[in-house]
Coordinates of C-alpha atoms in Angstrom, one line a residue:
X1 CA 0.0 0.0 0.0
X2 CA 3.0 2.5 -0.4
X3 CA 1.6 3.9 -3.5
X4 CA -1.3 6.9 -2.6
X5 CA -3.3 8.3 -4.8
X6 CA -6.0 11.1 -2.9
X7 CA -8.6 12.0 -4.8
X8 CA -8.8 15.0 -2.1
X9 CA -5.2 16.6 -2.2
X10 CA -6.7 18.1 1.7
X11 CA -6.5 14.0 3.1
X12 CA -3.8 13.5 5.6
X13 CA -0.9 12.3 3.9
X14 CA 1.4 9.9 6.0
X15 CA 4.8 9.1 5.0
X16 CA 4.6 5.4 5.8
X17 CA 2.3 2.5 6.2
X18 CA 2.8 -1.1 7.7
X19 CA 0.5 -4.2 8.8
X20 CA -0.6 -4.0 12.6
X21 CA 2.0 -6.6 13.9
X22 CA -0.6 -9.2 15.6
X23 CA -3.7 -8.2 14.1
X24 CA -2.7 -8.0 10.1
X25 CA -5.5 -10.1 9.4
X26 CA -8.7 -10.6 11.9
X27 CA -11.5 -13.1 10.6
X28 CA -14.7 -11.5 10.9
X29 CA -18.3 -12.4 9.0
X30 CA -19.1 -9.3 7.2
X31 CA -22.1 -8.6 9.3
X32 CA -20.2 -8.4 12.5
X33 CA -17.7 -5.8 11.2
X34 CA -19.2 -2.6 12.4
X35 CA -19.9 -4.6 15.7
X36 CA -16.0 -5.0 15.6
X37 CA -15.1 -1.5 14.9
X38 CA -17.7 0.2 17.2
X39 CA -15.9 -2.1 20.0
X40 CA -12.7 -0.9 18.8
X41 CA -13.3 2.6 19.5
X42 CA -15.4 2.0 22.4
X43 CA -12.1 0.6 24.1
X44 CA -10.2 3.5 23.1
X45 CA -12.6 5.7 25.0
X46 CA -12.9 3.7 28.2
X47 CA -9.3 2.4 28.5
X48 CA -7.4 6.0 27.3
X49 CA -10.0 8.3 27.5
X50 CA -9.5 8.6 23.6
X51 CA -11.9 10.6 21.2
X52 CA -11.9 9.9 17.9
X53 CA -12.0 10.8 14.1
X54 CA -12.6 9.1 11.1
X55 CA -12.3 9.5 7.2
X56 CA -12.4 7.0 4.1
X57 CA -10.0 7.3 1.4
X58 CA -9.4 5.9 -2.0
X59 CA -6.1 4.1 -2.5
X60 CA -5.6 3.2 -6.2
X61 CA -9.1 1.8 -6.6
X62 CA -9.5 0.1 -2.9
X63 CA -11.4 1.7 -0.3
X64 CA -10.1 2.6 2.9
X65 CA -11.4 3.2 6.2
X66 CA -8.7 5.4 8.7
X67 CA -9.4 6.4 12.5
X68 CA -7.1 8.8 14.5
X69 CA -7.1 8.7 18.2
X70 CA -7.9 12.5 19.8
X71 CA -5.7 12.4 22.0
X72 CA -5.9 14.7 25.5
X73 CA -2.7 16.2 25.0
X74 CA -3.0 16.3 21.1
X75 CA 0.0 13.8 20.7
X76 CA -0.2 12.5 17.1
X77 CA -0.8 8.4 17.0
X78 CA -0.3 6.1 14.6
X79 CA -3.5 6.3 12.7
X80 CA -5.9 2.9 12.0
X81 CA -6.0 2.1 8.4
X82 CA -9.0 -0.6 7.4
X83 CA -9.7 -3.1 4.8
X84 CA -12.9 -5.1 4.4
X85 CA -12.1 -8.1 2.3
X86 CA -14.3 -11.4 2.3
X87 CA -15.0 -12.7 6.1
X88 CA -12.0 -10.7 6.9
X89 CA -10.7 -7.2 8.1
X90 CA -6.8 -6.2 7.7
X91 CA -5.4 -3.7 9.9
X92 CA -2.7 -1.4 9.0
X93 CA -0.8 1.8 11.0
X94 CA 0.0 4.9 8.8
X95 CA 2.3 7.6 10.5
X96 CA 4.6 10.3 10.0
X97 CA 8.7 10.6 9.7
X98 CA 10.3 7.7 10.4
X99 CA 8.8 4.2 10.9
X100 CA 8.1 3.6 14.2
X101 CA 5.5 1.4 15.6
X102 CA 6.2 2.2 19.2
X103 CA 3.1 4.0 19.7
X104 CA 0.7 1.1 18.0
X105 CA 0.2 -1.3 21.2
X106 CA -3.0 1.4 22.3
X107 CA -4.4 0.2 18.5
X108 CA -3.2 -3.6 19.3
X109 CA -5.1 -3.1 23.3
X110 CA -8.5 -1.6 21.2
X111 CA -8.6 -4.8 19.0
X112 CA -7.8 -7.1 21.3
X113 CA -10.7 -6.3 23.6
X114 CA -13.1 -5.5 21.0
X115 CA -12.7 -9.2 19.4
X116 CA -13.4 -10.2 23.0
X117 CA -16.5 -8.2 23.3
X118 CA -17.6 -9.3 19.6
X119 CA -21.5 -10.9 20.4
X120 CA -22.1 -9.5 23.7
X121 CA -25.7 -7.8 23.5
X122 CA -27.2 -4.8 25.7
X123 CA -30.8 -4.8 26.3
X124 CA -32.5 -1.1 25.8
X125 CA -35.9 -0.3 26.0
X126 CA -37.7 2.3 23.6
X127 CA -41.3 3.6 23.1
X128 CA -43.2 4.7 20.5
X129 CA -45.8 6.0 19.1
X130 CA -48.4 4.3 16.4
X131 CA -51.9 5.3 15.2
X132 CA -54.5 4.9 12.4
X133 CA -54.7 6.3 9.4
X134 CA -57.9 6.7 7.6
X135 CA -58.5 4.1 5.0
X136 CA -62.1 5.9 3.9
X137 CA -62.3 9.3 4.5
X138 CA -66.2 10.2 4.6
X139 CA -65.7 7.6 8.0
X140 CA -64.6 9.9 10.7
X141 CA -63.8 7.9 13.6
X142 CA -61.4 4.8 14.7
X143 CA -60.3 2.2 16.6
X144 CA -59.7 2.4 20.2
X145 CA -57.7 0.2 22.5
X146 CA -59.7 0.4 25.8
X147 CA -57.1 -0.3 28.2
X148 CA -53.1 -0.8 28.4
X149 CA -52.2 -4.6 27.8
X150 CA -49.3 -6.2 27.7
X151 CA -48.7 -9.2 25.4
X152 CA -44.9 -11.0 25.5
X153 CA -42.5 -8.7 25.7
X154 CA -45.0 -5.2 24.7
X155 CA -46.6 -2.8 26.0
X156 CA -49.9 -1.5 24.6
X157 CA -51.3 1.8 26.2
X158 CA -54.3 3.8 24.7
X159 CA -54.1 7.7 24.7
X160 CA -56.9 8.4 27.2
X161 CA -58.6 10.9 25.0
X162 CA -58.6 10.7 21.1
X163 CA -56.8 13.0 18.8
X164 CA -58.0 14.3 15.1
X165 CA -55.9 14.4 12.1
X166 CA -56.6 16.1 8.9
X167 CA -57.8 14.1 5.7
X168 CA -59.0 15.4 2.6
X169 CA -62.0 14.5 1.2
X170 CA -63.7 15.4 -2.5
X171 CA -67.4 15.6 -2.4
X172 CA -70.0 17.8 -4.2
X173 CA -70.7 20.2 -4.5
X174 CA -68.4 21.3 -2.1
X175 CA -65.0 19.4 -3.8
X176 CA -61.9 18.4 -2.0
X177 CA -61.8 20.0 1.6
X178 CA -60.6 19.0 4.8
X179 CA -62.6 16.8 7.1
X180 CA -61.3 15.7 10.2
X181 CA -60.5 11.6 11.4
X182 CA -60.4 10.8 15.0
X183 CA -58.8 8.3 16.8
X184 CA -56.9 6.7 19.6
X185 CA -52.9 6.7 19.1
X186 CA -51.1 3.7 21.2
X187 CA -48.1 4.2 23.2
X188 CA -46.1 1.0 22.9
X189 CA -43.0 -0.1 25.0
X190 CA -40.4 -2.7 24.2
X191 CA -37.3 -4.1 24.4
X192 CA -34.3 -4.3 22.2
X193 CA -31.1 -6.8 22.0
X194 CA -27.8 -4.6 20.5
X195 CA -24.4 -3.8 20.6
X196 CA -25.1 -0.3 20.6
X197 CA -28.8 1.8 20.1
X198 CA -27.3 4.1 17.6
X199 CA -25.5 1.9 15.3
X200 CA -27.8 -1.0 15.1
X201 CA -30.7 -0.7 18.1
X202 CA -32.5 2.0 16.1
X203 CA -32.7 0.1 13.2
X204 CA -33.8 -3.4 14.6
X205 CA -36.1 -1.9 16.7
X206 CA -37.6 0.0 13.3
X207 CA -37.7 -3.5 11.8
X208 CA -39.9 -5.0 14.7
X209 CA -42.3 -1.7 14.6
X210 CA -42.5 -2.4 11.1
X211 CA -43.9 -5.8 11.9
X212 CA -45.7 -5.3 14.7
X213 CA -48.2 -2.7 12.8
X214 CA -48.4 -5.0 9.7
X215 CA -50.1 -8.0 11.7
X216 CA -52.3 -5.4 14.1
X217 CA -53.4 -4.0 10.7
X218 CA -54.0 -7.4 9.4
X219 CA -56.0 -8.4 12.6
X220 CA -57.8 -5.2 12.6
X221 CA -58.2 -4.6 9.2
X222 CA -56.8 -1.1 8.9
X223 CA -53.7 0.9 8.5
X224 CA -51.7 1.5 11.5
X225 CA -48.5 2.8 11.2
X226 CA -45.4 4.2 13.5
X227 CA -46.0 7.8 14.0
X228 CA -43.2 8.8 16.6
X229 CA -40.0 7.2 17.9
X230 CA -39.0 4.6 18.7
X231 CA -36.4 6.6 21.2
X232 CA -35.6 6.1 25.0
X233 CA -38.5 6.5 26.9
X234 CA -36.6 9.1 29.1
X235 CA -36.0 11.3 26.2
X236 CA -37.8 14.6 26.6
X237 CA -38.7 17.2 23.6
X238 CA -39.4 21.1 24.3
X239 CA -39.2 20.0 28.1
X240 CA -42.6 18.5 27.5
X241 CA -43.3 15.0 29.6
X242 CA -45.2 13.4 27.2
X243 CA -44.8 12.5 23.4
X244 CA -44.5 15.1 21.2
X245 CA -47.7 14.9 18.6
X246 CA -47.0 17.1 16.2
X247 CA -48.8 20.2 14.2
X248 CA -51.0 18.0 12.7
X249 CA -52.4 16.7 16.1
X250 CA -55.1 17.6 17.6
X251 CA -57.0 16.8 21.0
X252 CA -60.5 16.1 21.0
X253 CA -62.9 16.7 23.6
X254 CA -63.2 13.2 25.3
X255 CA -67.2 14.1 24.9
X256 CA -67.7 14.1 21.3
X257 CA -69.9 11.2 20.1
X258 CA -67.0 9.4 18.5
X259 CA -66.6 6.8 20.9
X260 CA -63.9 4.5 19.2
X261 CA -64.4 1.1 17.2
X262 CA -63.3 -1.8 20.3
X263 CA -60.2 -3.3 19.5
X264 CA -58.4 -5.7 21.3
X265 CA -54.5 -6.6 20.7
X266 CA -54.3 -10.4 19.7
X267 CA -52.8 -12.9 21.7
X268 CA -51.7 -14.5 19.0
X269 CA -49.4 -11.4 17.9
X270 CA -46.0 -13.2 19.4
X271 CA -46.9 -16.7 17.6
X272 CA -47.2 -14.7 14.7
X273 CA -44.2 -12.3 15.2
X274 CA -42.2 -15.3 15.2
X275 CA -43.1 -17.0 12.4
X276 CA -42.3 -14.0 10.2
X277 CA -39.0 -14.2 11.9
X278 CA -38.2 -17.4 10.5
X279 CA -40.0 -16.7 7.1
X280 CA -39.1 -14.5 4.8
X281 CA -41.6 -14.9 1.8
X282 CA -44.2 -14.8 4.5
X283 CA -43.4 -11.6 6.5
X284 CA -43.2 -9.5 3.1
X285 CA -46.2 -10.6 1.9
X286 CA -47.9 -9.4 5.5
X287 CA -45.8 -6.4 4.7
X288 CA -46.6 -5.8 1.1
X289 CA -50.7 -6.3 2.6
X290 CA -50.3 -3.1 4.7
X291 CA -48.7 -1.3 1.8
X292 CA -51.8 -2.0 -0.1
X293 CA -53.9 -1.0 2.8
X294 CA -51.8 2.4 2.8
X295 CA -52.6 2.6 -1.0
X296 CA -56.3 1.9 -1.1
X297 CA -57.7 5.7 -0.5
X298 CA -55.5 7.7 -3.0
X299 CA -53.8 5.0 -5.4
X300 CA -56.7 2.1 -5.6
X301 CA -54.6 0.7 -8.5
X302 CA -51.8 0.5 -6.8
X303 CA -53.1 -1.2 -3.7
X304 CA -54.2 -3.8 -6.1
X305 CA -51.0 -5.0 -7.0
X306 CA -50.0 -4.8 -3.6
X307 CA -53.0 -7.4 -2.7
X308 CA -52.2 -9.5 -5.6
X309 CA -48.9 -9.7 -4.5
X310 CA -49.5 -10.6 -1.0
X311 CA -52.2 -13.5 -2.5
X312 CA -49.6 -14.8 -5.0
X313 CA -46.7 -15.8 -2.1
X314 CA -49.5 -17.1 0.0
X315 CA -49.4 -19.3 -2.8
X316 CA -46.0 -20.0 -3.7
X317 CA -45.4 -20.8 0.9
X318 CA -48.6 -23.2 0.4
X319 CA -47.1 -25.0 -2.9
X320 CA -44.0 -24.5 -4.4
X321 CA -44.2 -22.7 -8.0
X322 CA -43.2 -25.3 -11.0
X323 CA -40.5 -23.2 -13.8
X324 CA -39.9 -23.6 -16.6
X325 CA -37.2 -26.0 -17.4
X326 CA -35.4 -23.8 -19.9
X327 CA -35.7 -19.3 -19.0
X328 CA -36.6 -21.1 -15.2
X329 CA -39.9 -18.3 -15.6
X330 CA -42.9 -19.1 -13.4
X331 CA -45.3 -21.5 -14.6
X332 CA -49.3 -21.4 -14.4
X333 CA -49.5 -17.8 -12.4
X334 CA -53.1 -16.9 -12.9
X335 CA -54.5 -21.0 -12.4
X336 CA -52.2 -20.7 -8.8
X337 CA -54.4 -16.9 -8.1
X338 CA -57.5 -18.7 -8.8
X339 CA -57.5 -21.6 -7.1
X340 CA -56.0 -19.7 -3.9
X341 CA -58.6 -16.9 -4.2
X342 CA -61.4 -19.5 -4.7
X343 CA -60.4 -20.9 -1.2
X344 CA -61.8 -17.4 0.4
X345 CA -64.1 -16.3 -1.8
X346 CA -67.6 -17.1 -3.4
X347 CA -67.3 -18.1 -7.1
X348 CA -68.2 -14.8 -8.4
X349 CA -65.7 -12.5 -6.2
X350 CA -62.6 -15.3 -7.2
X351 CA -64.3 -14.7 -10.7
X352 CA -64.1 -10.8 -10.5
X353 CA -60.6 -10.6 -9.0
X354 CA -58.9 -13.2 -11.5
X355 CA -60.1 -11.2 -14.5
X356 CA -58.4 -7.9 -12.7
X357 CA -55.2 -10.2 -12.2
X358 CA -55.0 -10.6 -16.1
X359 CA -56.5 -7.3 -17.5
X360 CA -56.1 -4.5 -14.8
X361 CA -53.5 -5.7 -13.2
X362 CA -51.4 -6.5 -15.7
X363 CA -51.9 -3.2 -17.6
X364 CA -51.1 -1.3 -14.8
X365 CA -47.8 -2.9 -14.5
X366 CA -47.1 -2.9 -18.2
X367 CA -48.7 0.2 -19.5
X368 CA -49.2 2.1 -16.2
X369 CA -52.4 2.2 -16.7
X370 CA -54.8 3.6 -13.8
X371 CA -58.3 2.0 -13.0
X372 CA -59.6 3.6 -10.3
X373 CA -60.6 6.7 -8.3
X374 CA -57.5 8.3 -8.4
X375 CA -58.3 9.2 -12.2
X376 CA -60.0 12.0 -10.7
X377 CA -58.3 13.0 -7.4
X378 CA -60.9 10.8 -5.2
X379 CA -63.8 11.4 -6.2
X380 CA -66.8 9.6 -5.7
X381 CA -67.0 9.2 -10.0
X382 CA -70.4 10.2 -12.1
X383 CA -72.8 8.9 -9.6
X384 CA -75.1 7.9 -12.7
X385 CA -78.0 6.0 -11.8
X386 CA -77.9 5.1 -15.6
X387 CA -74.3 4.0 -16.4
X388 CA -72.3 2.2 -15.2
X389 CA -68.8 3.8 -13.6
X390 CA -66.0 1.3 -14.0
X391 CA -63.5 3.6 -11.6
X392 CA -66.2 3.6 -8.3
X393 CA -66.1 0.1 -9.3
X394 CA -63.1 -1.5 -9.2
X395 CA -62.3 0.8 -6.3
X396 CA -64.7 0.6 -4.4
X397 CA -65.2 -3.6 -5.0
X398 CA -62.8 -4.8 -7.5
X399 CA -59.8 -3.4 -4.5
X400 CA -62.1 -4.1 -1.8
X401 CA -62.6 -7.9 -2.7
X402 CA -58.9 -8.5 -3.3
X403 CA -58.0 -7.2 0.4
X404 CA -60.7 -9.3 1.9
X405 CA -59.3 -12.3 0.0
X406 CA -55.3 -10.9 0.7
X407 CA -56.1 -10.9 4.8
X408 CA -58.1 -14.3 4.8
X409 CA -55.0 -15.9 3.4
X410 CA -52.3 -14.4 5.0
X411 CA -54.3 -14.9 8.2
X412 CA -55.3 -18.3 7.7
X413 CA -51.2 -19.0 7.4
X414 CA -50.8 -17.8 10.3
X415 CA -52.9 -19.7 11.7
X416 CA -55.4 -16.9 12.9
X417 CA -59.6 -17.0 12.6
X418 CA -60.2 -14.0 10.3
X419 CA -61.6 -11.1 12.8
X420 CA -62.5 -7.4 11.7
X421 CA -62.7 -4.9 14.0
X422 CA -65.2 -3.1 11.7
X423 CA -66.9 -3.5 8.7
X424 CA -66.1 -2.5 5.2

């Protein structure tokens, strides 16, 4: 590595480089490695009081990753040079004058106790906010949790009095205008295994959140999503003890009629929670169901695609898909979407929807062509007693059916009695 080419002339330049005597090469799976080099400079801090900086740098072609030790009395270190090859990390020293490597054993005393650390797990708690968002938008009031509820390793609690968000609505004569959706936000609490919250907490707790709403939405048959956090409980904004809601928030008086659809959390959530964990093709079809869900007031056509797509790997987990033997393509697509359909469906809805999955399905994929509401910005379409209006139709039925026949599926893997908590 003695020949340096900086694509920024401002980078450090050091006038040698050597391998880390000892740690030249350390074996490391590649999904460990930021584990690794979070430990390394968590060592430097607690064993030397050592800050840190950090900069990556292209040496003829290879990437480079180099850390310098802040040191309290600004002496200048030997700075940590990093390669990520295959399974493997090599360590090198870069300094200036003459070679010395006197100064590297603080670098060799970091690594050292950061491959001994490498696995060891903290357990934080966060919290977080999730709420409802309104699916139909002439239906001003949702689901309420009556009372907190704990189920495995979560915490459910209902906001005691309801809040409103703004949706907007297009009706004649007035057109599109604001109308207000009221409902009860949960405060959920739970636990997280990590090496650190910021580097990979955070995220894993993000992934579970992402879960968790998918399968209440599925059980309840709505859209809940995460509206706040997750963070550390303790963590305050504008000095304000509880969450922060937002502009778009706003309390209702407990004594408006809205009293809240009854929901209850399912016990079944950690079976279910589980089983995702272990199946892939599984948890993003549950996923891909509440992106449809998301879709269904504004983008009808797209929310059918989702559904379809949810249907068709509830298919492929039930029964393998056949290929072809020669471009390895999918074999017998639409007979697989019928027969799975008909399993949940009368005869004339499994009818209705496998006609969308070759015609309006497939041009909207192909073509990008639109079939529903969204043609005209939500409206509710001609309204003709007389003729027929193929938009209301297929988004108010044609979308409808195929999430009805999406949830009954993907519940029915899971091993779950289909339950609404209202319905559409």
């Amino acid at each position: 590595m003695s020949e340096i080419s900086h694509g920024n002339t401002e980078l450090w330049q050091p006038d040698w480089v050597a391998p880390l005597a000892g740690y030249e090469v350390v074996p490391v799976s590649d999904n460990k490695k930021d584990e690794l080099i979070h430990r390394v400079l968590e060592s430097a801090r607690s064993k030397f009081d050592y800050g840190h900086s950090s900069q990556t740098r292209n040496i003829n072609g290879l990437r480079v990753d180099e850390w310098k030790l802040n040191t309290p009395d600004g002496a200048e270190l030997s700075r940590l040079w990093v390669v990520s090859e295959n399974a493997q990390l090599r360590f090198f020293v870069a300094g200036l004058g003459a070679l010395s490597t006197l100064n590297d054993d603080a670098w060799r005393q970091c690594i050292a106790a950061g491959v001994a650390k490498l696995g060891n797990r903290d357990s934080f708690e966060w919290m977080a906010i999730i709420s409802q968002r309104s699916q139909i938008p002439t239906i001003g009031g949702g689901q309420r949790l009556a009372e907190a509820v704990t189920i495995g390793d979560l915490t459910f609690t209902p906001f005691q009095s309801g809040v409103a968000d703004e949706v907007l609505v297009n009706m004649p004569p007035v057109g599109l205008h604001v109308n207000s959706f009221f409902h009860w936000p949960l405060e959920l609490h739970g636990r997280v295994s990590c090496f650190d919250w910021e580097k990979d907490g955070h995220s894993l707790a993000l992934q579970r959140l992402r879960r968790i709403t998918a399968l209440l939405s599925l059980s309840w048959d709505a859209d809940w999503r995460l509206r706040e956090g997750p963070r550390d409980p303790k963590t305050k904004f504008a000095n304000s003890e509880g969450p922060l809601l937002g502009t778009s928030w706003k309390k209702t008086n407990p004594s408006l009629p809205f009293a809240g659809a009854p929901v209850e959390v399912p016990t079944w959530l950690p079976r279910a929670e589980a089983t995702l964990n272990e199946n892939t093709k599984l948890l993003h079809a549950v996923l891909v169901h509440q992106e449809g869900a998301s879709l269904c007031r504004e983008h009808s056509s797209m929310a059918l695609i989702s559904f379809v797509a949810a249907i068709e790997a509830v298919a492929q987990v039930a029964k393998k898909p056949e290929r072809c033997q020669e471009c390895k393509s999918v074999l017998g697509s639409a007979d697989r979407f019928r027969n799975a359909v008909r399993e949940v469906l009368s005869e004339p809805e499994a009818e209705l929807l496998a006609a969308a999955y070759g015609s309006k399905r497939s041009k909207t994929v192909h073509q990008g062509r639109l079939h529903g509401l969204e043609l005209e910005y939500g409206g509710w379409g001609s309204m003709s007693l007389f003729v027929p209006d193929d938009s209301f139709t297929f988004s108010m039925r044609t979308v409808s059916v195929a999430q009805r026949a999406s949830r009954s599926l993907l519940l029915r893997v899971l091993g779950v009695t289909p339950q609404s908590a209202y319905s559409k």
